[in-house]
Amino acid sequence: MTSIPSQRQADAPRAMVTVRGLHKRFGHLEVLKGIDTEVNESEVVCVIGPSGSGKSTFLRCLNFLEKFDAGTVTICGHDLTSSSTNLNLVRRDVGMVFQSFNVFPHMKVLDNITLAPMKVSKVPRAEARDRAIALLEKVGLVDKADVYPSKLSGGQQQRVAIARALAMQPKVMLFDEPTSALDPETVGEVLTVMKALAEEGMTMLVVTHEMGFAREVADRVLFMDHGLIIEEGAPADIFDTPKHERTQAFLSKVL
Amino acid sequence: MLKALWVSVYVTLGSFVLGSVLGLLVYLGRVSRRRPLRALCVGFIEVFRNTPLLVQLYLIYFGLPEVGINLNPLWSAVLGMTLNNAAYTAEIFRAGIEAVPNGLREAAAALGLRFSQTFRYVVLKPAVRNVLPALTNQFIVLFLFSSVASVISLDELTTLLQDLNQRTLRTLEVFTFGGGLYYLTSATIAWVSRLAERVLFRW
Amino acid sequence: MFDFGQFMPPLLRGAVLTIFLLVTSGILGTLIGLIFGIARSSSIRVVRWVASIYVNFIRGIPILIILLFIYFALPLMFPTVTFSQGVTAIAGLSIYAGAYMAEIFRGSIAAIPRGQSEAAEALGMHYLQKMRYVILPQAMKIAVPPAIGFLIALVKASSLVSVIGYTDLTRAGRIITSQNHLPLNTYVVVAALYFVISYPISLLGRWYERRLT
């Protein structure tokens, strides 16, 4: 069992993400067939499931990188379906980490991290810099501040990407298979950073194939298949006593 | 009008075919083991790629008679465009053949194929596929630049347009229509070549 | 024999005007190309469509026709304004260069992985910020080699402004042959001067590509 920080128990749960009846289709292919779920403040939710189950698409709908066809998403108090919602304001509150890192190759590590705070949130340069250095310390890359990303390993690039997202001081962090593109030996360093973040009380949604991480860090696990949430619950329940046969079949293959 | 367009097209076609053959020879000379030949071919390519076709045509049409070679506008245009095109196609061939992965050659050698067999069975087809889009592009460029032959009074489309413009003074109509004809022709060439590529290379 | 003392000065003056044309139409063409290249990459269909009409049409007709059209048609459309040959030449070459540069920029923008755009959006950047700070700096780097290649093509295309009476290097050569009646010698010198302008640009392009890899 994970040790839950005391503040989490003290506050009454407040929904940071609310998803109702989310539908999404690519042409004739229906990838999301009605997703309903909530994520509370400081909660860590891992989304697992076979490839093609729609879990990445689900995550990408939450900051509207993917448009959806029906349903509502409310995230950090912003209603994504309302036409008066400014998408760029929503995205300041929602950090995202991609499978392929997507660090900006033409900028040094420090500039990768200060760019959005300076240009989007109009944070003064000195402050953005201090914030970036602090974040680099947190992800253990302070010595790489003046290096171009091409000189870094995949795991290091991904940690830069995490720092870059955190620099916007988001209220929710979305992780889209953050370790799937990594060499096995660098997976651990990224998971360590994510675990530390979870322990600080960050609200996190993590699409992942790392079952060990999900079991250890998640407060709740969602199992998705064919565009639906088949089963959800505490990690111990999902991993040890899965109720649905599809969950059982999936887990027997990956564990 | 269509007759003048036809002159533009066949001058282009003729010099494209002759120029491509010459270009292949220049390419082979360029990769030859004989240093003087190699230098000569590189020099030919660089000179023709770095000077304007217009000046090349002036040299042929106005300059060559000085040494007793008199060519009419048609042959001057064909000669100039052939040499010009050869310099470009030689580079296209080089790029296309060099782009065939070395691994393929090594695989063929490992299978025991001789050099000529390797070229014939392994290198040629991917090379042709690499080269074809660039060649059709070069064909279109050559077609558009055939208009330059109007300055040595070859009776092609641009010459006719200028005549018409002077006779009728309907500038807007004449050049809009003429430009449209050029555009339609080059667009047709591009379309046919895309179609051909799809039929020829299904792999 | 070709009298260098007498004929080099006018030829060099023509060469300077050719270079002047290249610099001005190169800069204007790059700006036009940048605007239309971005428009061609737009997510708004109408913008994309309008831009592609310009780009495809100009790339489908000879530069000589563009120059003749502007030379003869502009005075008809604006009867009160007189256009110098220089303005006509720069306008024609810029419109021409703009279409080719637009295609180069479109290709370079398309070559930037989709993830870069998504990462910028996920950080809350709006379209202009995303273009300015993330996409274009990367696209520019890719665009340099083909842009240099096109600049060499522009050197040669610029010779056609002589047809509409602008005294560039080629026309300077023509005028001289009418005086010295030595076309072979004169045009060899003209060609050599073009080579001197163009070849360093080729070398620059090769140097840059070698540095990239």
Short mmCIF file of N, CA, C and O in Angstrom, two decimals, chain B residues 43 46-55 58-59 62-64 66-67 88 137 140-141 143-145 147-151 158 161-162 165-166 169-172 175-176 178-180 182-184 186-187, chain C residues 56-65 68-69 72-73 76-77 96 100 152-153 155-157 159-163 170 174 181-188 190-192 194-196 198-200 202 206:
data_model
loop_
_atom_site.label_atom_id
_atom_site.label_comp_id
_atom_site.label_asym_id
_atom_site.label_seq_id
_atom_site.Cartn_x
_atom_site.Cartn_y
_atom_site.Cartn_z
N GLY B 43 33.30 19.96 -64.63
CA GLY B 43 33.36 21.30 -65.20
C GLY B 43 32.15 21.59 -66.07
O GLY B 43 31.51 22.65 -65.94
N GLU B 46 29.08 22.10 -63.80
CA GLU B 46 29.09 23.36 -63.05
C GLU B 46 28.87 24.56 -63.96
O GLU B 46 28.13 25.48 -63.62
N VAL B 47 29.53 24.55 -65.14
CA VAL B 47 29.38 25.70 -66.04
C VAL B 47 27.93 25.85 -66.49
O VAL B 47 27.36 26.93 -66.44
N PHE B 48 27.31 24.74 -66.88
CA PHE B 48 25.96 24.87 -67.41
C PHE B 48 24.92 25.09 -66.32
O PHE B 48 23.86 25.65 -66.57
N ARG B 49 25.21 24.66 -65.11
CA ARG B 49 24.25 24.89 -64.03
C ARG B 49 24.38 26.29 -63.44
O ARG B 49 23.48 26.74 -62.75
N ASN B 50 25.50 26.94 -63.67
CA ASN B 50 25.71 28.23 -63.04
C ASN B 50 25.69 29.40 -64.01
O ASN B 50 26.11 30.50 -63.68
N THR B 51 25.23 29.15 -65.25
CA THR B 51 25.06 30.26 -66.19
C THR B 51 23.65 30.17 -66.77
O THR B 51 23.08 29.08 -66.86
N PRO B 52 23.07 31.31 -67.17
CA PRO B 52 21.68 31.29 -67.65
C PRO B 52 21.53 30.65 -69.03
O PRO B 52 22.42 30.80 -69.87
N LEU B 53 20.43 29.97 -69.23
CA LEU B 53 20.11 29.40 -70.54
C LEU B 53 20.11 30.49 -71.60
O LEU B 53 20.56 30.28 -72.73
N LEU B 54 19.60 31.66 -71.23
CA LEU B 54 19.53 32.76 -72.19
C LEU B 54 20.91 33.08 -72.76
O LEU B 54 21.07 33.22 -73.98
N VAL B 55 21.91 33.17 -71.88
CA VAL B 55 23.27 33.49 -72.34
C VAL B 55 23.83 32.33 -73.16
O VAL B 55 24.52 32.53 -74.17
N TYR B 58 22.37 32.73 -76.57
CA TYR B 58 23.04 33.84 -77.27
C TYR B 58 24.38 33.38 -77.83
O TYR B 58 24.74 33.69 -78.96
N LEU B 59 25.12 32.64 -76.99
CA LEU B 59 26.43 32.16 -77.42
C LEU B 59 26.31 31.29 -78.65
O LEU B 59 27.09 31.40 -79.60
N PHE B 62 24.30 33.63 -81.68
CA PHE B 62 25.04 34.78 -82.17
C PHE B 62 26.55 34.54 -82.17
O PHE B 62 27.26 35.13 -82.97
N GLY B 63 27.02 33.73 -81.23
CA GLY B 63 28.46 33.56 -81.06
C GLY B 63 29.08 32.57 -82.02
O GLY B 63 30.14 32.82 -82.60
N LEU B 64 28.42 31.42 -82.21
CA LEU B 64 29.02 30.37 -83.04
C LEU B 64 29.25 30.80 -84.49
O LEU B 64 30.25 30.39 -85.09
N GLU B 66 30.51 33.31 -85.54
CA GLU B 66 31.83 33.94 -85.58
C GLU B 66 32.92 32.93 -85.96
O GLU B 66 33.93 33.29 -86.54
N VAL B 67 32.71 31.66 -85.54
CA VAL B 67 33.69 30.63 -85.91
C VAL B 67 33.14 29.75 -87.03
O VAL B 67 33.57 28.61 -87.21
N TYR B 88 21.78 19.10 -65.83
CA TYR B 88 20.85 18.85 -64.72
C TYR B 88 20.56 17.37 -64.54
O TYR B 88 20.54 16.86 -63.42
N ASN B 137 10.01 16.55 -63.12
CA ASN B 137 10.11 17.94 -62.68
C ASN B 137 11.03 18.72 -63.60
O ASN B 137 10.73 19.83 -64.03
N ILE B 140 9.36 19.54 -66.84
CA ILE B 140 8.47 20.70 -66.76
C ILE B 140 9.28 22.00 -66.76
O ILE B 140 8.96 22.96 -67.46
N VAL B 141 10.38 22.01 -65.98
CA VAL B 141 11.23 23.20 -65.95
C VAL B 141 11.76 23.51 -67.35
O VAL B 141 11.74 24.66 -67.80
N PHE B 143 10.42 22.67 -70.17
CA PHE B 143 9.31 23.14 -71.00
C PHE B 143 9.07 24.63 -70.74
O PHE B 143 8.93 25.42 -71.68
N LEU B 144 9.04 25.02 -69.46
CA LEU B 144 8.80 26.43 -69.15
C LEU B 144 9.92 27.31 -69.70
O LEU B 144 9.69 28.41 -70.19
N PHE B 145 11.15 26.79 -69.64
CA PHE B 145 12.27 27.60 -70.10
C PHE B 145 12.44 27.54 -71.62
O PHE B 145 13.26 28.27 -72.18
N SER B 147 10.45 28.80 -73.40
CA SER B 147 9.98 30.13 -73.77
C SER B 147 11.15 31.08 -74.04
O SER B 147 11.02 32.04 -74.78
N VAL B 148 12.31 30.76 -73.43
CA VAL B 148 13.48 31.62 -73.62
C VAL B 148 13.92 31.62 -75.08
O VAL B 148 14.48 32.60 -75.59
N ALA B 149 13.62 30.52 -75.79
CA ALA B 149 14.01 30.43 -77.20
C ALA B 149 13.35 31.52 -78.04
O ALA B 149 13.76 31.76 -79.18
N SER B 150 12.35 32.19 -77.49
CA SER B 150 11.72 33.28 -78.24
C SER B 150 12.72 34.41 -78.50
O SER B 150 12.59 35.13 -79.48
N VAL B 151 13.74 34.55 -77.64
CA VAL B 151 14.68 35.65 -77.84
C VAL B 151 15.60 35.39 -79.03
O VAL B 151 16.23 36.31 -79.53
N THR B 158 5.79 31.62 -76.93
CA THR B 158 6.03 32.97 -76.41
C THR B 158 6.26 33.98 -77.54
O THR B 158 5.77 35.12 -77.48
N LEU B 161 2.91 34.84 -78.84
CA LEU B 161 2.17 35.71 -77.92
C LEU B 161 2.64 37.16 -78.07
O LEU B 161 1.83 38.09 -78.09
N GLN B 162 3.95 37.33 -78.20
CA GLN B 162 4.46 38.70 -78.35
C GLN B 162 4.01 39.32 -79.67
O GLN B 162 3.66 40.49 -79.72
N ASN B 165 0.37 40.19 -79.32
CA ASN B 165 0.24 41.35 -78.45
C ASN B 165 0.51 42.63 -79.24
O ASN B 165 -0.21 43.62 -79.11
N GLN B 166 1.52 42.58 -80.10
CA GLN B 166 1.84 43.78 -80.87
C GLN B 166 0.79 44.07 -81.94
O GLN B 166 0.45 45.21 -82.20
N LEU B 169 -2.84 44.42 -79.65
CA LEU B 169 -2.80 45.30 -78.47
C LEU B 169 -3.75 44.85 -77.37
O LEU B 169 -4.10 45.61 -76.49
N ARG B 170 -4.21 43.59 -77.44
CA ARG B 170 -5.06 43.07 -76.38
C ARG B 170 -4.18 42.31 -75.39
O ARG B 170 -4.24 41.10 -75.26
N THR B 171 -3.38 43.10 -74.66
CA THR B 171 -2.34 42.53 -73.82
C THR B 171 -2.88 41.56 -72.77
O THR B 171 -2.40 40.43 -72.63
N LEU B 172 -3.90 42.02 -72.04
CA LEU B 172 -4.40 41.20 -70.94
C LEU B 172 -4.89 39.84 -71.44
O LEU B 172 -4.52 38.80 -70.91
N PHE B 175 -1.86 37.53 -72.92
CA PHE B 175 -0.95 36.90 -71.97
C PHE B 175 -1.68 36.02 -70.95
O PHE B 175 -1.13 35.04 -70.47
N THR B 176 -2.92 36.37 -70.64
CA THR B 176 -3.68 35.50 -69.75
C THR B 176 -3.93 34.16 -70.43
O THR B 176 -3.71 33.09 -69.85
N GLY B 178 -2.24 32.90 -73.00
CA GLY B 178 -0.96 32.22 -73.20
C GLY B 178 -0.45 31.58 -71.92
O GLY B 178 -0.02 30.42 -71.91
N GLY B 179 -0.52 32.34 -70.82
CA GLY B 179 -0.11 31.79 -69.53
C GLY B 179 -0.95 30.57 -69.18
O GLY B 179 -0.43 29.57 -68.69
N GLY B 180 -2.25 30.65 -69.47
CA GLY B 180 -3.14 29.52 -69.22
C GLY B 180 -2.71 28.29 -69.99
O GLY B 180 -2.70 27.18 -69.46
N TYR B 182 0.33 27.56 -71.10
CA TYR B 182 1.54 27.02 -70.46
C TYR B 182 1.16 26.24 -69.21
O TYR B 182 1.64 25.14 -68.95
N TYR B 183 0.29 26.87 -68.39
CA TYR B 183 -0.07 26.22 -67.13
C TYR B 183 -0.73 24.87 -67.38
O TYR B 183 -0.38 23.86 -66.76
N LEU B 184 -1.71 24.86 -68.31
CA LEU B 184 -2.43 23.61 -68.58
C LEU B 184 -1.47 22.52 -69.04
O LEU B 184 -1.56 21.37 -68.62
N SER B 186 1.84 22.25 -68.48
CA SER B 186 2.72 21.74 -67.42
C SER B 186 1.93 20.96 -66.38
O SER B 186 2.41 19.95 -65.85
N ALA B 187 0.71 21.40 -66.09
CA ALA B 187 -0.12 20.66 -65.13
C ALA B 187 -0.45 19.28 -65.67
O ALA B 187 -0.47 18.29 -64.93
N ASN C 56 0.62 27.29 -57.39
CA ASN C 56 0.62 26.33 -58.50
C ASN C 56 0.58 27.02 -59.86
O ASN C 56 1.21 26.56 -60.81
N PHE C 57 -0.16 28.11 -59.94
CA PHE C 57 -0.25 28.78 -61.24
C PHE C 57 1.10 29.38 -61.63
O PHE C 57 1.58 29.18 -62.74
N ILE C 58 1.71 30.11 -60.71
CA ILE C 58 2.98 30.76 -61.03
C ILE C 58 4.05 29.72 -61.36
O ILE C 58 4.86 29.89 -62.26
N ARG C 59 4.02 28.59 -60.64
CA ARG C 59 5.01 27.55 -60.91
C ARG C 59 4.75 26.82 -62.21
O ARG C 59 5.58 26.05 -62.68
N GLY C 60 3.58 27.06 -62.79
CA GLY C 60 3.22 26.37 -64.03
C GLY C 60 3.40 27.22 -65.28
O GLY C 60 3.10 26.77 -66.37
N ILE C 61 3.83 28.49 -65.13
CA ILE C 61 4.04 29.30 -66.32
C ILE C 61 5.47 29.84 -66.32
O ILE C 61 6.10 29.97 -65.28
N PRO C 62 5.99 30.16 -67.52
CA PRO C 62 7.39 30.60 -67.60
C PRO C 62 7.58 31.99 -66.97
O PRO C 62 6.68 32.83 -67.05
N ILE C 63 8.74 32.19 -66.37
CA ILE C 63 9.06 33.49 -65.79
C ILE C 63 9.01 34.58 -66.86
O ILE C 63 8.59 35.71 -66.60
N LEU C 64 9.36 34.21 -68.09
CA LEU C 64 9.34 35.20 -69.17
C LEU C 64 7.92 35.73 -69.40
O LEU C 64 7.71 36.93 -69.62
N ILE C 65 6.94 34.82 -69.33
CA ILE C 65 5.55 35.24 -69.51
C ILE C 65 5.12 36.17 -68.36
O ILE C 65 4.43 37.17 -68.57
N LEU C 68 6.72 39.57 -69.10
CA LEU C 68 6.06 40.24 -70.22
C LEU C 68 4.68 40.74 -69.80
O LEU C 68 4.28 41.86 -70.13
N PHE C 69 3.98 39.89 -69.05
CA PHE C 69 2.64 40.28 -68.60
C PHE C 69 2.70 41.56 -67.78
O PHE C 69 1.98 42.52 -68.03
N PHE C 72 3.77 44.64 -69.96
CA PHE C 72 2.76 45.20 -70.86
C PHE C 72 1.45 45.53 -70.15
O PHE C 72 0.76 46.47 -70.52
N ALA C 73 1.11 44.74 -69.13
CA ALA C 73 -0.24 44.87 -68.56
C ALA C 73 -0.33 45.92 -67.46
O ALA C 73 -1.34 46.60 -67.34
N LEU C 76 -1.36 49.25 -68.53
CA LEU C 76 -2.76 49.28 -68.96
C LEU C 76 -3.70 49.36 -67.77
O LEU C 76 -4.73 50.03 -67.81
N MET C 77 -3.32 48.65 -66.68
CA MET C 77 -4.20 48.63 -65.51
C MET C 77 -4.08 49.92 -64.70
O MET C 77 -5.03 50.35 -64.08
N TYR C 96 7.57 35.55 -58.90
CA TYR C 96 8.09 34.25 -59.30
C TYR C 96 8.74 33.54 -58.11
O TYR C 96 8.39 32.41 -57.75
N TYR C 100 7.88 29.80 -55.57
CA TYR C 100 8.80 28.69 -55.32
C TYR C 100 9.20 28.63 -53.84
O TYR C 100 9.29 27.56 -53.25
N ILE C 152 20.01 30.03 -56.82
CA ILE C 152 20.83 29.82 -58.02
C ILE C 152 19.95 29.85 -59.26
O ILE C 152 20.31 30.43 -60.29
N ALA C 153 18.76 29.24 -59.17
CA ALA C 153 17.83 29.29 -60.29
C ALA C 153 17.41 30.73 -60.56
O ALA C 153 17.22 31.13 -61.72
N VAL C 155 19.21 33.43 -60.04
CA VAL C 155 20.30 34.14 -60.73
C VAL C 155 20.09 34.00 -62.23
O VAL C 155 20.15 34.98 -62.98
N LYS C 156 19.82 32.77 -62.66
CA LYS C 156 19.72 32.51 -64.09
C LYS C 156 18.42 33.08 -64.66
O LYS C 156 18.43 33.65 -65.75
N ALA C 157 17.32 32.95 -63.89
CA ALA C 157 16.05 33.49 -64.37
C ALA C 157 16.13 35.01 -64.50
O ALA C 157 15.49 35.60 -65.37
N SER C 159 18.25 36.74 -65.76
CA SER C 159 18.76 37.19 -67.06
C SER C 159 17.62 37.59 -67.99
O SER C 159 17.81 38.37 -68.93
N LEU C 160 16.41 37.08 -67.73
CA LEU C 160 15.29 37.35 -68.63
C LEU C 160 14.74 38.77 -68.51
O LEU C 160 13.99 39.21 -69.38
N VAL C 161 15.12 39.48 -67.45
CA VAL C 161 14.66 40.87 -67.36
C VAL C 161 15.28 41.69 -68.48
O VAL C 161 14.78 42.78 -68.79
N SER C 162 16.35 41.18 -69.10
CA SER C 162 16.93 41.90 -70.23
C SER C 162 15.93 42.02 -71.38
O SER C 162 15.97 42.99 -72.14
N VAL C 163 15.02 41.05 -71.48
CA VAL C 163 14.05 41.06 -72.56
C VAL C 163 13.08 42.24 -72.44
O VAL C 163 12.62 42.79 -73.43
N THR C 170 23.04 40.57 -68.71
CA THR C 170 22.78 40.03 -70.04
C THR C 170 22.56 41.14 -71.07
O THR C 170 23.11 41.12 -72.17
N ARG C 174 24.49 42.32 -74.53
CA ARG C 174 23.86 42.51 -75.85
C ARG C 174 24.24 43.85 -76.45
O ARG C 174 24.53 43.96 -77.63
N HIS C 181 30.72 43.77 -82.20
CA HIS C 181 30.46 42.68 -83.14
C HIS C 181 31.30 41.45 -82.83
O HIS C 181 31.77 40.76 -83.72
N LEU C 182 31.51 41.21 -81.54
CA LEU C 182 32.24 40.01 -81.11
C LEU C 182 31.38 39.21 -80.13
O LEU C 182 31.70 39.10 -78.96
N PRO C 183 30.26 38.67 -80.61
CA PRO C 183 29.34 38.01 -79.67
C PRO C 183 29.97 36.84 -78.92
O PRO C 183 29.72 36.66 -77.74
N LEU C 184 30.80 36.07 -79.60
CA LEU C 184 31.37 34.88 -78.94
C LEU C 184 32.19 35.29 -77.72
O LEU C 184 31.94 34.83 -76.60
N ASN C 185 33.13 36.21 -77.93
CA ASN C 185 33.96 36.66 -76.82
C ASN C 185 33.11 37.30 -75.73
O ASN C 185 33.26 37.01 -74.55
N THR C 186 32.23 38.18 -76.16
CA THR C 186 31.46 38.95 -75.18
C THR C 186 30.60 38.03 -74.32
O THR C 186 30.58 38.15 -73.09
N TYR C 187 29.90 37.10 -74.96
CA TYR C 187 29.00 36.26 -74.18
C TYR C 187 29.77 35.27 -73.30
O TYR C 187 29.26 34.84 -72.26
N VAL C 188 30.97 34.90 -73.72
CA VAL C 188 31.78 34.06 -72.83
C VAL C 188 32.12 34.84 -71.56
O VAL C 188 32.02 34.33 -70.44
N VAL C 190 30.31 37.32 -70.37
CA VAL C 190 29.05 37.44 -69.63
C VAL C 190 28.79 36.16 -68.84
O VAL C 190 28.48 36.19 -67.64
N ALA C 191 28.93 35.01 -69.52
CA ALA C 191 28.70 33.74 -68.84
C ALA C 191 29.64 33.57 -67.66
O ALA C 191 29.24 33.11 -66.58
N ALA C 192 30.90 33.97 -67.86
CA ALA C 192 31.88 33.85 -66.77
C ALA C 192 31.45 34.70 -65.57
O ALA C 192 31.57 34.27 -64.41
N TYR C 194 28.37 35.52 -64.76
CA TYR C 194 27.27 34.82 -64.10
C TYR C 194 27.81 33.70 -63.21
O TYR C 194 27.36 33.49 -62.09
N PHE C 195 28.79 32.99 -63.75
CA PHE C 195 29.38 31.89 -62.99
C PHE C 195 29.98 32.41 -61.69
O PHE C 195 29.82 31.81 -60.63
N VAL C 196 30.62 33.58 -61.78
CA VAL C 196 31.24 34.17 -60.59
C VAL C 196 30.18 34.54 -59.55
O VAL C 196 30.41 34.45 -58.34
N SER C 198 27.10 33.02 -59.36
CA SER C 198 26.30 31.85 -58.97
C SER C 198 27.11 30.79 -58.22
O SER C 198 26.62 30.20 -57.25
N TYR C 199 28.34 30.56 -58.66
CA TYR C 199 29.09 29.43 -58.11
C TYR C 199 29.34 29.55 -56.60
O TYR C 199 29.18 28.56 -55.87
N PRO C 200 29.70 30.74 -56.10
CA PRO C 200 29.86 30.85 -54.65
C PRO C 200 28.60 30.48 -53.88
O PRO C 200 28.66 29.91 -52.79
N SER C 202 26.42 28.20 -54.85
CA SER C 202 26.40 26.73 -54.83
C SER C 202 27.32 26.20 -53.74
O SER C 202 26.96 25.29 -52.99
N ARG C 206 26.48 23.87 -50.46
CA ARG C 206 27.13 22.60 -50.17
C ARG C 206 27.76 22.61 -48.78
O ARG C 206 27.69 21.64 -48.04
#
